[in-house]
Amino acid sequence: MKENPRKLYIAKPYIDDLICQDVISVLKSGNIVQGPKVKQLEEEFSKFSQVMYCAAVNSGTAALHSALFAIGIGPGDEVITTPFTFVATANSILMAGATPVFADVDEKTFNIDPKEIEKKITSKTKAIIPVHLFGQPAEMDKISDLAEHYNLKIVEDACQAHGAYYKNKRVGGLGDIAAFSLYATKNMMAGEGGLVTSNNEEYIERVKSFRHHGQSLNEGYNYISFGYNYRMTDINAVIGINQLKKLEEFNNIRNRNALLYNEALKEIKGIEIPFKGDNCSHVYHQYTIKIDSKKFGHSRADLVNELNRNDIFPGIFYPKSLHLFPTFKEFGYKENDFPVSESVSNLVLSLPVHPGISENDIQKVINVISRFSKQS
Ligand SMILES: *Cc1c(COP(=O)(O)O)cnc(C)c1O
């Protein structure tokens, strides 16, 4: 009998027996929401991320929204971010009632370009949300200089970069406040979930109130401000605690996989391997190459088809710059406003790099691409 072919997907959440046992223990404990496991996750994650305070919420989107609330963003304020990111980054600005202002990205790192940020600063600008896209920290020194000069707050979108370093400091404490996602496909996951980190205690207290309808932290049923239900369950938290124990190992395997890809793919004409800056680490949430279809000899779509035929399922992050969607077009954006973001969205292709991908798997992906590059 023929064996089922091994399918290589873009993500595969890691679940072991220990995690399953811990989830059952939480269910039997009766302490299911905003209980001891949530507190433990907050403590352990802040320690890991070298930051003083942490508040857990129920998604990365909620983490971004809560962070913007904590630093006082509201109607009339402008918040600068990248158009080349997951839509949640920009949606969180709308959720806060503020105006999203895009600044174009760097074609090598895919991260927001500090020179472009400066062009977009007005008297209404209150904050910048740099995204550490695909697991590589944004240029935080230059962004911090701008923030200081123009008196702006920095909200790191670290949803793809758990554990990444920028100049020997972990992401999560590089700005005023930061948001992480624990969605199933992230470097560290809890099913769904989010974490807000900061070295400012008052900000994290505001998040803890916001996640529970604005309730006072000392007195039940006393609402000191507006808020949402962004509470995390202990069921999710205990998965997160287990994942955090393995995060460093997960990120190391992602790096090994990326290096194996780099060595082989840099030899193939028409493929540009990911750039990594010298002053940071990269945790390869995605391993993202660029395809020059003229030099490669095939279009990106044809390469995707060829990979799919071989049970390999890459991803395109992101196929369209955010400013071209109706939600953001409303702010007057149009084609060619962000030429780099628009150009890279047509070139990028992310290959499976997660910890469930073995050296043999990588070799298989490389072989398929290499063989295809030689066909006409
Ligand atoms: C995943 C992600 C988010 C949103 O996180 P959710 O947990 O899905 O709400 C925000 N920003 C970026 C860059 C992300 O990758």
mmCIF file of C-alpha atoms and ligand atoms in Angstrom:
data_model
loop_
_atom_site.group_PDB
_atom_site.id
_atom_site.type_symbol
_atom_site.label_atom_id
_atom_site.label_comp_id
_atom_site.label_asym_id
_atom_site.label_seq_id
_atom_site.Cartn_x
_atom_site.Cartn_y
_atom_site.Cartn_z
ATOM 1 C CA MET A 1 0.000 0.000 0.000
ATOM 2 C CA LYS A 2 1.164 3.490 -0.788
ATOM 3 C CA GLU A 3 1.943 5.638 2.223
ATOM 4 C CA ASN A 4 0.112 8.913 2.720
ATOM 5 C CA PRO A 5 2.407 11.654 1.465
ATOM 6 C CA ARG A 6 3.691 14.011 4.165
ATOM 7 C CA LYS A 7 2.071 17.384 3.658
ATOM 8 C CA LEU A 8 4.121 20.453 4.555
ATOM 9 C CA TYR A 9 1.889 23.278 5.738
ATOM 10 C CA ILE A 10 2.860 26.867 6.538
ATOM 11 C CA ALA A 11 2.112 26.329 10.257
ATOM 12 C CA LYS A 12 1.560 23.439 12.655
ATOM 13 C CA PRO A 13 0.714 24.164 16.292
ATOM 14 C CA TYR A 14 2.784 22.070 18.716
ATOM 15 C CA ILE A 15 0.630 20.107 21.188
ATOM 16 C CA ASP A 16 1.968 17.302 23.392
ATOM 17 C CA ASP A 17 0.459 15.062 26.084
ATOM 18 C CA LEU A 18 1.671 17.360 28.847
ATOM 19 C CA ILE A 19 -0.293 20.278 27.406
ATOM 20 C CA CYS A 20 -3.410 18.096 27.134
ATOM 21 C CA GLN A 21 -3.037 16.949 30.757
ATOM 22 C CA ASP A 22 -2.583 20.524 31.965
ATOM 23 C CA VAL A 23 -5.687 21.653 30.085
ATOM 24 C CA ILE A 24 -7.716 18.881 31.734
ATOM 25 C CA SER A 25 -6.365 19.907 35.151
ATOM 26 C CA VAL A 26 -7.504 23.484 34.558
ATOM 27 C CA LEU A 27 -10.960 22.306 33.493
ATOM 28 C CA LYS A 28 -11.271 20.183 36.629
ATOM 29 C CA SER A 29 -9.966 22.969 38.887
ATOM 30 C CA GLY A 30 -13.041 25.141 38.385
ATOM 31 C CA ASN A 31 -10.760 28.170 37.998
ATOM 32 C CA ILE A 32 -11.326 28.745 34.303
ATOM 33 C CA VAL A 33 -11.093 32.477 33.520
ATOM 34 C CA GLN A 34 -8.630 35.154 34.682
ATOM 35 C CA GLY A 35 -7.316 32.783 37.347
ATOM 36 C CA PRO A 36 -3.912 31.574 38.596
ATOM 37 C CA LYS A 37 -2.673 30.270 35.222
ATOM 38 C CA VAL A 38 -3.276 33.646 33.586
ATOM 39 C CA LYS A 39 -1.254 35.321 36.353
ATOM 40 C CA GLN A 40 1.524 32.752 36.006
ATOM 41 C CA LEU A 41 1.702 33.287 32.247
ATOM 42 C CA GLU A 42 1.931 37.074 32.765
ATOM 43 C CA GLU A 43 4.758 36.684 35.273
ATOM 44 C CA GLU A 44 6.731 34.185 33.233
ATOM 45 C CA PHE A 45 6.320 36.063 29.960
ATOM 46 C CA SER A 46 7.429 39.413 31.399
ATOM 47 C CA LYS A 47 10.508 37.726 32.885
ATOM 48 C CA PHE A 48 11.285 36.059 29.558
ATOM 49 C CA SER A 49 10.816 39.300 27.638
ATOM 50 C CA GLN A 50 12.952 41.301 30.094
ATOM 51 C CA VAL A 51 10.127 43.700 30.806
ATOM 52 C CA MET A 52 8.612 44.728 34.151
ATOM 53 C CA TYR A 53 4.878 44.230 33.607
ATOM 54 C CA CYS A 54 2.513 42.102 31.536
ATOM 55 C CA ALA A 55 -1.253 41.751 31.130
ATOM 56 C CA ALA A 56 -2.900 38.861 29.306
ATOM 57 C CA VAL A 57 -5.895 39.408 27.017
ATOM 58 C CA ASN A 58 -7.758 37.141 24.600
ATOM 59 C CA SER A 59 -6.095 38.042 21.264
ATOM 60 C CA GLY A 60 -3.256 39.986 19.710
ATOM 61 C CA THR A 61 -5.831 42.374 18.294
ATOM 62 C CA ALA A 62 -7.200 42.959 21.819
ATOM 63 C CA ALA A 63 -3.598 43.467 22.996
ATOM 64 C CA LEU A 64 -3.044 46.200 20.378
ATOM 65 C CA HIS A 65 -6.383 47.875 21.122
ATOM 66 C CA SER A 66 -5.737 47.757 24.907
ATOM 67 C CA ALA A 67 -2.224 49.143 24.420
ATOM 68 C CA LEU A 68 -3.569 52.093 22.415
ATOM 69 C CA PHE A 69 -6.177 52.718 25.120
ATOM 70 C CA ALA A 70 -3.501 52.540 27.828
ATOM 71 C CA ILE A 71 -1.371 55.273 26.248
ATOM 72 C CA GLY A 72 -4.450 57.457 25.720
ATOM 73 C CA ILE A 73 -5.096 57.222 21.971
ATOM 74 C CA GLY A 74 -8.578 58.351 20.884
ATOM 75 C CA PRO A 75 -10.599 60.239 18.273
ATOM 76 C CA GLY A 76 -8.693 62.978 16.461
ATOM 77 C CA ASP A 77 -5.329 61.299 17.010
ATOM 78 C CA GLU A 78 -3.184 59.998 14.169
ATOM 79 C CA VAL A 79 -1.193 56.788 14.561
ATOM 80 C CA ILE A 80 1.514 55.928 12.035
ATOM 81 C CA THR A 81 2.022 52.316 10.979
ATOM 82 C CA THR A 82 3.014 50.118 8.038
ATOM 83 C CA PRO A 83 0.653 49.123 5.216
ATOM 84 C CA PHE A 84 2.560 45.828 4.835
ATOM 85 C CA THR A 85 1.280 43.868 7.828
ATOM 86 C CA PHE A 86 -1.631 41.775 9.022
ATOM 87 C CA VAL A 87 -4.809 43.862 8.931
ATOM 88 C CA ALA A 88 -5.205 43.712 12.742
ATOM 89 C CA THR A 89 -2.395 46.240 13.205
ATOM 90 C CA ALA A 90 -4.279 48.960 11.331
ATOM 91 C CA ASN A 91 -7.733 47.832 12.521
ATOM 92 C CA SER A 92 -6.653 48.361 16.139
ATOM 93 C CA ILE A 93 -6.125 52.065 15.350
ATOM 94 C CA LEU A 94 -9.699 52.253 14.043
ATOM 95 C CA MET A 95 -10.914 50.369 17.125
ATOM 96 C CA ALA A 96 -9.346 53.123 19.252
ATOM 97 C CA GLY A 97 -11.292 55.703 17.214
ATOM 98 C CA ALA A 98 -8.072 57.171 15.807
ATOM 99 C CA THR A 99 -6.844 57.695 12.228
ATOM 100 C CA PRO A 100 -4.410 55.205 10.681
ATOM 101 C CA VAL A 101 -1.598 56.889 8.744
ATOM 102 C CA PHE A 102 0.597 54.614 6.663
ATOM 103 C CA ALA A 103 4.326 54.980 6.018
ATOM 104 C CA ASP A 104 6.070 52.829 3.417
ATOM 105 C CA VAL A 105 8.409 49.930 4.227
ATOM 106 C CA ASP A 106 12.022 49.022 3.499
ATOM 107 C CA GLU A 107 12.295 46.604 0.565
ATOM 108 C CA LYS A 108 14.924 44.423 2.276
ATOM 109 C CA THR A 109 13.524 44.043 5.810
ATOM 110 C CA PHE A 110 9.822 44.547 4.932
ATOM 111 C CA ASN A 111 9.666 46.703 8.094
ATOM 112 C CA ILE A 112 8.477 50.321 8.343
ATOM 113 C CA ASP A 113 11.062 52.799 6.993
ATOM 114 C CA PRO A 114 11.973 55.471 9.602
ATOM 115 C CA LYS A 115 12.578 58.046 6.821
ATOM 116 C CA GLU A 116 9.001 57.511 5.597
ATOM 117 C CA ILE A 117 7.634 57.818 9.154
ATOM 118 C CA GLU A 118 9.122 61.287 9.535
ATOM 119 C CA LYS A 119 7.387 62.508 6.357
ATOM 120 C CA LYS A 120 4.010 61.524 7.828
ATOM 121 C CA ILE A 121 4.278 63.260 11.200
ATOM 122 C CA THR A 122 1.747 66.093 11.767
ATOM 123 C CA SER A 123 0.560 68.040 14.824
ATOM 124 C CA LYS A 124 -2.056 65.290 15.308
ATOM 125 C CA THR A 125 0.389 62.379 15.361
ATOM 126 C CA LYS A 126 0.415 60.704 18.779
ATOM 127 C CA ALA A 127 1.988 57.299 18.283
ATOM 128 C CA ILE A 128 3.881 54.938 15.986
ATOM 129 C CA ILE A 129 3.178 51.203 15.693
ATOM 130 C CA PRO A 130 6.261 49.521 14.227
ATOM 131 C CA VAL A 131 5.637 45.855 13.396
ATOM 132 C CA HIS A 132 8.490 43.353 13.849
ATOM 133 C CA LEU A 133 7.392 41.652 10.656
ATOM 134 C CA PHE A 134 8.070 37.952 10.050
ATOM 135 C CA GLY A 135 10.085 37.893 13.312
ATOM 136 C CA GLN A 136 12.703 40.566 12.608
ATOM 137 C CA PRO A 137 12.705 43.669 14.846
ATOM 138 C CA ALA A 138 12.057 47.037 13.188
ATOM 139 C CA GLU A 139 14.753 49.748 13.249
ATOM 140 C CA MET A 140 13.993 50.732 16.822
ATOM 141 C CA ASP A 141 16.894 53.156 17.426
ATOM 142 C CA LYS A 142 15.821 55.447 14.603
ATOM 143 C CA ILE A 143 12.143 55.080 15.505
ATOM 144 C CA SER A 144 12.896 55.922 19.162
ATOM 145 C CA ASP A 145 14.844 59.025 18.091
ATOM 146 C CA LEU A 146 11.834 60.214 16.077
ATOM 147 C CA ALA A 147 9.467 59.460 18.960
ATOM 148 C CA GLU A 148 11.623 61.444 21.351
ATOM 149 C CA HIS A 149 12.047 64.376 18.984
ATOM 150 C CA TYR A 150 8.342 64.665 18.145
ATOM 151 C CA ASN A 151 7.037 63.521 21.544
ATOM 152 C CA LEU A 152 5.288 60.378 20.256
ATOM 153 C CA LYS A 153 4.559 57.063 21.950
ATOM 154 C CA ILE A 154 5.748 53.738 20.505
ATOM 155 C CA VAL A 155 3.517 50.643 20.514
ATOM 156 C CA GLU A 156 5.492 47.627 19.330
ATOM 157 C CA ASP A 157 3.452 45.123 17.335
ATOM 158 C CA ALA A 158 5.453 42.081 18.413
ATOM 159 C CA CYS A 159 2.750 39.591 17.385
ATOM 160 C CA GLN A 160 5.230 37.758 15.109
ATOM 161 C CA ALA A 161 8.406 38.197 17.130
ATOM 162 C CA HIS A 162 8.224 36.532 20.569
ATOM 163 C CA GLY A 163 11.776 36.264 21.880
ATOM 164 C CA ALA A 164 13.520 38.262 19.132
ATOM 165 C CA TYR A 165 16.399 40.510 20.130
ATOM 166 C CA TYR A 166 17.273 44.024 19.035
ATOM 167 C CA LYS A 167 20.805 44.912 20.210
ATOM 168 C CA ASN A 168 20.731 42.359 23.062
ATOM 169 C CA LYS A 169 17.311 43.469 24.300
ATOM 170 C CA ARG A 170 14.171 41.455 23.747
ATOM 171 C CA VAL A 171 11.253 42.926 21.842
ATOM 172 C CA GLY A 172 8.388 43.919 24.137
ATOM 173 C CA GLY A 173 10.367 46.487 26.117
ATOM 174 C CA LEU A 174 11.803 48.541 23.247
ATOM 175 C CA GLY A 175 9.007 51.148 23.157
ATOM 176 C CA ASP A 176 6.381 52.436 25.595
ATOM 177 C CA ILE A 177 4.169 49.357 25.375
ATOM 178 C CA ALA A 178 3.976 46.212 23.222
ATOM 179 C CA ALA A 179 1.434 43.697 21.943
ATOM 180 C CA PHE A 180 1.962 39.966 21.352
ATOM 181 C CA SER A 181 -0.427 37.416 19.815
ATOM 182 C CA LEU A 182 -0.824 33.826 20.992
ATOM 183 C CA TYR A 183 -2.902 32.787 17.982
ATOM 184 C CA ALA A 184 -2.454 29.141 16.945
ATOM 185 C CA THR A 185 0.104 29.789 14.184
ATOM 186 C CA LYS A 186 2.434 32.180 16.042
ATOM 187 C CA ASN A 187 5.949 31.310 17.322
ATOM 188 C CA MET A 188 4.334 30.743 20.705
ATOM 189 C CA MET A 189 0.615 30.019 20.939
ATOM 190 C CA ALA A 190 -2.320 29.433 23.257
ATOM 191 C CA GLY A 191 -5.031 28.681 20.687
ATOM 192 C CA GLU A 192 -6.134 32.295 20.894
ATOM 193 C CA GLY A 193 -4.662 34.905 23.199
ATOM 194 C CA GLY A 194 -2.639 38.081 23.534
ATOM 195 C CA LEU A 195 -0.139 39.691 25.894
ATOM 196 C CA VAL A 196 0.607 43.354 26.558
ATOM 197 C CA THR A 197 4.014 44.222 28.029
ATOM 198 C CA SER A 198 5.443 47.489 29.335
ATOM 199 C CA ASN A 199 7.913 48.914 31.832
ATOM 200 C CA ASN A 200 5.215 51.428 32.809
ATOM 201 C CA GLU A 201 3.079 50.016 35.633
ATOM 202 C CA GLU A 202 0.245 52.504 35.100
ATOM 203 C CA TYR A 203 -0.167 51.417 31.451
ATOM 204 C CA ILE A 204 -0.489 47.765 32.431
ATOM 205 C CA GLU A 205 -2.992 48.622 35.178
ATOM 206 C CA ARG A 206 -5.057 50.460 32.572
ATOM 207 C CA VAL A 207 -4.967 47.358 30.339
ATOM 208 C CA LYS A 208 -6.052 45.154 33.257
ATOM 209 C CA SER A 209 -9.044 47.400 33.845
ATOM 210 C CA PHE A 210 -9.866 47.773 30.119
ATOM 211 C CA ARG A 211 -9.946 43.989 29.603
ATOM 212 C CA HIS A 212 -12.734 43.720 32.188
ATOM 213 C CA HIS A 213 -15.164 46.513 31.233
ATOM 214 C CA GLY A 214 -13.110 49.240 32.887
ATOM 215 C CA GLN A 215 -13.594 47.777 36.349
ATOM 216 C CA SER A 216 -11.442 49.114 39.188
ATOM 217 C CA LEU A 217 -8.593 46.743 40.040
ATOM 218 C CA ASN A 218 -9.459 46.943 43.747
ATOM 219 C CA GLU A 219 -13.230 47.022 43.800
ATOM 220 C CA GLY A 220 -15.718 44.798 41.934
ATOM 221 C CA TYR A 221 -18.626 46.366 40.012
ATOM 222 C CA ASN A 222 -16.986 49.791 40.185
ATOM 223 C CA TYR A 223 -16.316 50.974 36.633
ATOM 224 C CA ILE A 224 -13.646 53.653 36.454
ATOM 225 C CA SER A 225 -13.618 53.835 32.653
ATOM 226 C CA PHE A 226 -15.002 52.278 29.494
ATOM 227 C CA GLY A 227 -13.816 48.795 28.613
ATOM 228 C CA TYR A 228 -14.362 45.491 26.840
ATOM 229 C CA ASN A 229 -14.426 41.796 27.655
ATOM 230 C CA TYR A 230 -10.865 40.920 26.674
ATOM 231 C CA ARG A 231 -10.342 38.355 29.471
ATOM 232 C CA MET A 232 -8.125 35.343 28.829
ATOM 233 C CA THR A 233 -9.146 31.881 29.986
ATOM 234 C CA ASP A 234 -6.852 29.707 32.105
ATOM 235 C CA ILE A 235 -7.400 26.995 29.498
ATOM 236 C CA ASN A 236 -5.568 29.166 26.976
ATOM 237 C CA ALA A 237 -3.061 30.415 29.566
ATOM 238 C CA VAL A 238 -1.865 26.932 30.505
ATOM 239 C CA ILE A 239 -1.183 26.159 26.843
ATOM 240 C CA GLY A 240 0.790 29.409 26.661
ATOM 241 C CA ILE A 241 2.824 28.526 29.779
ATOM 242 C CA ASN A 242 3.847 25.220 28.211
ATOM 243 C CA GLN A 243 4.694 26.865 24.892
ATOM 244 C CA LEU A 244 6.816 29.519 26.583
ATOM 245 C CA LYS A 245 9.002 26.749 28.054
ATOM 246 C CA LYS A 246 9.748 25.622 24.495
ATOM 247 C CA LEU A 247 9.888 28.999 22.765
ATOM 248 C CA GLU A 248 13.679 29.304 22.742
ATOM 249 C CA GLU A 249 13.990 25.789 21.268
ATOM 250 C CA PHE A 250 11.237 26.521 18.713
ATOM 251 C CA ASN A 251 12.998 29.712 17.623
ATOM 252 C CA ASN A 252 16.323 27.852 17.334
ATOM 253 C CA ILE A 253 14.771 25.278 14.999
ATOM 254 C CA ARG A 254 13.225 28.065 12.920
ATOM 255 C CA ASN A 255 16.722 29.586 12.629
ATOM 256 C CA ARG A 256 18.296 26.258 11.659
ATOM 257 C CA ASN A 257 15.619 25.780 9.002
ATOM 258 C CA ALA A 258 16.135 29.309 7.686
ATOM 259 C CA LEU A 259 19.898 28.748 7.393
ATOM 260 C CA LEU A 260 19.376 25.504 5.465
ATOM 261 C CA TYR A 261 17.055 27.308 3.061
ATOM 262 C CA ASN A 262 19.483 30.249 2.731
ATOM 263 C CA GLU A 263 22.452 28.075 1.805
ATOM 264 C CA ALA A 264 20.602 26.389 -1.058
ATOM 265 C CA LEU A 265 18.234 29.094 -2.304
ATOM 266 C CA LYS A 266 20.853 31.839 -2.596
ATOM 267 C CA GLU A 267 22.314 29.845 -5.516
ATOM 268 C CA ILE A 268 19.051 29.892 -7.474
ATOM 269 C CA LYS A 269 18.654 32.680 -10.038
ATOM 270 C CA GLY A 270 15.595 34.868 -9.467
ATOM 271 C CA ILE A 271 15.253 34.060 -5.762
ATOM 272 C CA GLU A 272 16.192 36.597 -3.111
ATOM 273 C CA ILE A 273 16.652 35.082 0.362
ATOM 274 C CA PRO A 274 15.500 37.017 3.469
ATOM 275 C CA PHE A 275 17.727 39.850 4.685
ATOM 276 C CA LYS A 276 18.695 39.902 8.356
ATOM 277 C CA GLY A 277 20.183 43.024 9.942
ATOM 278 C CA ASP A 278 23.413 42.806 11.993
ATOM 279 C CA ASN A 279 22.013 44.484 15.092
ATOM 280 C CA CYS A 280 19.163 42.073 15.734
ATOM 281 C CA SER A 281 18.144 38.432 15.852
ATOM 282 C CA HIS A 282 15.379 36.999 13.662
ATOM 283 C CA VAL A 283 12.854 34.452 14.926
ATOM 284 C CA TYR A 284 11.530 33.589 11.441
ATOM 285 C CA HIS A 285 7.817 33.631 12.147
ATOM 286 C CA GLN A 286 7.881 33.446 8.358
ATOM 287 C CA TYR A 287 10.750 32.583 6.029
ATOM 288 C CA THR A 288 9.985 34.968 3.193
ATOM 289 C CA ILE A 289 11.748 34.995 -0.158
ATOM 290 C CA LYS A 290 11.186 37.295 -3.131
ATOM 291 C CA ILE A 291 10.676 35.886 -6.616
ATOM 292 C CA ASP A 292 11.942 37.780 -9.644
ATOM 293 C CA SER A 293 9.838 35.838 -12.142
ATOM 294 C CA LYS A 294 11.824 36.975 -15.217
ATOM 295 C CA LYS A 295 15.091 35.645 -13.811
ATOM 296 C CA PHE A 296 13.479 32.628 -12.150
ATOM 297 C CA GLY A 297 11.723 31.674 -15.384
ATOM 298 C CA HIS A 298 8.292 31.159 -13.828
ATOM 299 C CA SER A 299 5.708 33.321 -12.100
ATOM 300 C CA ARG A 300 5.139 33.197 -8.365
ATOM 301 C CA ALA A 301 1.710 31.624 -8.963
ATOM 302 C CA ASP A 302 3.278 28.848 -11.070
ATOM 303 C CA LEU A 303 5.836 28.135 -8.340
ATOM 304 C CA VAL A 304 3.036 27.931 -5.772
ATOM 305 C CA ASN A 305 1.218 25.424 -8.033
ATOM 306 C CA GLU A 306 4.363 23.353 -8.464
ATOM 307 C CA LEU A 307 4.932 23.284 -4.673
ATOM 308 C CA ASN A 308 1.276 22.374 -4.074
ATOM 309 C CA ARG A 309 1.583 19.499 -6.563
ATOM 310 C CA ASN A 310 4.358 18.204 -4.317
ATOM 311 C CA ASP A 311 2.307 18.526 -1.109
ATOM 312 C CA ILE A 312 4.065 21.710 -0.041
ATOM 313 C CA PHE A 313 1.803 24.602 0.930
ATOM 314 C CA PRO A 314 3.590 27.957 1.108
ATOM 315 C CA GLY A 315 1.873 31.232 2.059
ATOM 316 C CA ILE A 316 1.744 34.725 0.625
ATOM 317 C CA PHE A 317 2.078 37.331 3.374
ATOM 318 C CA TYR A 318 0.764 39.717 2.327
ATOM 319 C CA PRO A 319 -0.792 39.623 -1.142
ATOM 320 C CA LYS A 320 -2.072 43.226 -1.000
ATOM 321 C CA SER A 321 -0.955 46.419 0.715
ATOM 322 C CA LEU A 322 -3.529 47.465 3.336
ATOM 323 C CA HIS A 323 -4.114 50.953 1.903
ATOM 324 C CA LEU A 324 -5.784 49.368 -1.155
ATOM 325 C CA PHE A 325 -8.632 47.792 0.849
ATOM 326 C CA PRO A 326 -11.976 49.651 1.199
ATOM 327 C CA THR A 327 -11.572 50.190 4.982
ATOM 328 C CA PHE A 328 -8.422 52.255 4.456
ATOM 329 C CA LYS A 329 -9.082 53.657 0.969
ATOM 330 C CA GLU A 330 -11.698 55.726 2.748
ATOM 331 C CA PHE A 331 -8.835 57.811 4.144
ATOM 332 C CA GLY A 332 -7.937 58.877 0.603
ATOM 333 C CA TYR A 333 -5.260 56.320 -0.216
ATOM 334 C CA LYS A 334 -4.779 55.127 -3.778
ATOM 335 C CA GLU A 335 -2.509 53.012 -5.936
ATOM 336 C CA ASN A 336 1.200 54.007 -5.992
ATOM 337 C CA ASP A 337 0.968 55.776 -2.625
ATOM 338 C CA PHE A 338 3.267 53.119 -1.128
ATOM 339 C CA PRO A 339 5.339 51.776 -4.023
ATOM 340 C CA VAL A 340 7.600 49.526 -1.931
ATOM 341 C CA SER A 341 4.732 47.895 -0.035
ATOM 342 C CA GLU A 342 2.831 47.387 -3.296
ATOM 343 C CA SER A 343 5.871 46.001 -5.086
ATOM 344 C CA VAL A 344 6.920 43.496 -2.392
ATOM 345 C CA SER A 345 3.352 42.238 -2.016
ATOM 346 C CA ASN A 346 3.676 40.964 -5.604
ATOM 347 C CA LEU A 347 7.050 39.269 -5.014
ATOM 348 C CA VAL A 348 6.934 37.604 -1.586
ATOM 349 C CA LEU A 349 6.525 33.916 -0.887
ATOM 350 C CA SER A 350 6.784 32.323 2.568
ATOM 351 C CA LEU A 351 8.052 28.737 2.839
ATOM 352 C CA PRO A 352 7.240 26.358 5.728
ATOM 353 C CA VAL A 353 9.852 27.047 8.439
ATOM 354 C CA HIS A 354 8.049 26.101 11.693
ATOM 355 C CA PRO A 355 9.548 23.693 14.270
ATOM 356 C CA GLY A 356 7.592 20.742 12.821
ATOM 357 C CA ILE A 357 9.653 20.997 9.611
ATOM 358 C CA SER A 358 12.665 18.637 9.517
ATOM 359 C CA GLU A 359 15.951 18.866 7.625
ATOM 360 C CA ASN A 360 14.559 16.290 5.176
ATOM 361 C CA ASP A 361 11.457 18.404 4.637
ATOM 362 C CA ILE A 362 13.635 21.432 3.865
ATOM 363 C CA GLN A 363 15.648 19.369 1.394
ATOM 364 C CA LYS A 364 12.440 18.336 -0.328
ATOM 365 C CA VAL A 365 11.234 21.939 -0.670
ATOM 366 C CA ILE A 366 14.648 22.983 -1.985
ATOM 367 C CA ASN A 367 14.676 20.124 -4.521
ATOM 368 C CA VAL A 368 11.249 21.040 -5.872
ATOM 369 C CA ILE A 369 12.205 24.718 -6.277
ATOM 370 C CA SER A 370 15.612 23.917 -7.759
ATOM 371 C CA ARG A 371 14.201 21.412 -10.257
ATOM 372 C CA PHE A 372 11.435 23.825 -11.272
ATOM 373 C CA SER A 373 13.945 26.658 -11.790
ATOM 374 C CA LYS A 374 15.686 24.539 -14.436
ATOM 375 C CA GLN A 375 12.486 23.745 -16.369
ATOM 376 C CA SER A 376 11.240 26.050 -19.048
HETATM 377 C C1 LIG B 1 -1.409 37.824 14.352
HETATM 378 C C2 LIG B 1 -1.142 39.273 14.275
HETATM 379 C C3 LIG B 1 -1.964 40.222 14.913
HETATM 380 C C4 LIG B 1 -3.274 39.879 15.560
HETATM 381 O O1 LIG B 1 -3.240 38.869 16.481
HETATM 382 P P1 LIG B 1 -4.563 37.983 16.738
HETATM 383 O O2 LIG B 1 -4.171 37.171 17.928
HETATM 384 O O3 LIG B 1 -4.818 37.183 15.520
HETATM 385 O O4 LIG B 1 -5.677 38.929 17.062
HETATM 386 C C5 LIG B 1 -1.588 41.551 14.844
HETATM 387 N N1 LIG B 1 -0.494 41.949 14.188
HETATM 388 C C6 LIG B 1 0.302 41.073 13.550
HETATM 389 C C7 LIG B 1 1.525 41.575 12.835
HETATM 390 C C8 LIG B 1 -0.002 39.714 13.554
HETATM 391 O O5 LIG B 1 0.776 38.858 12.886
#
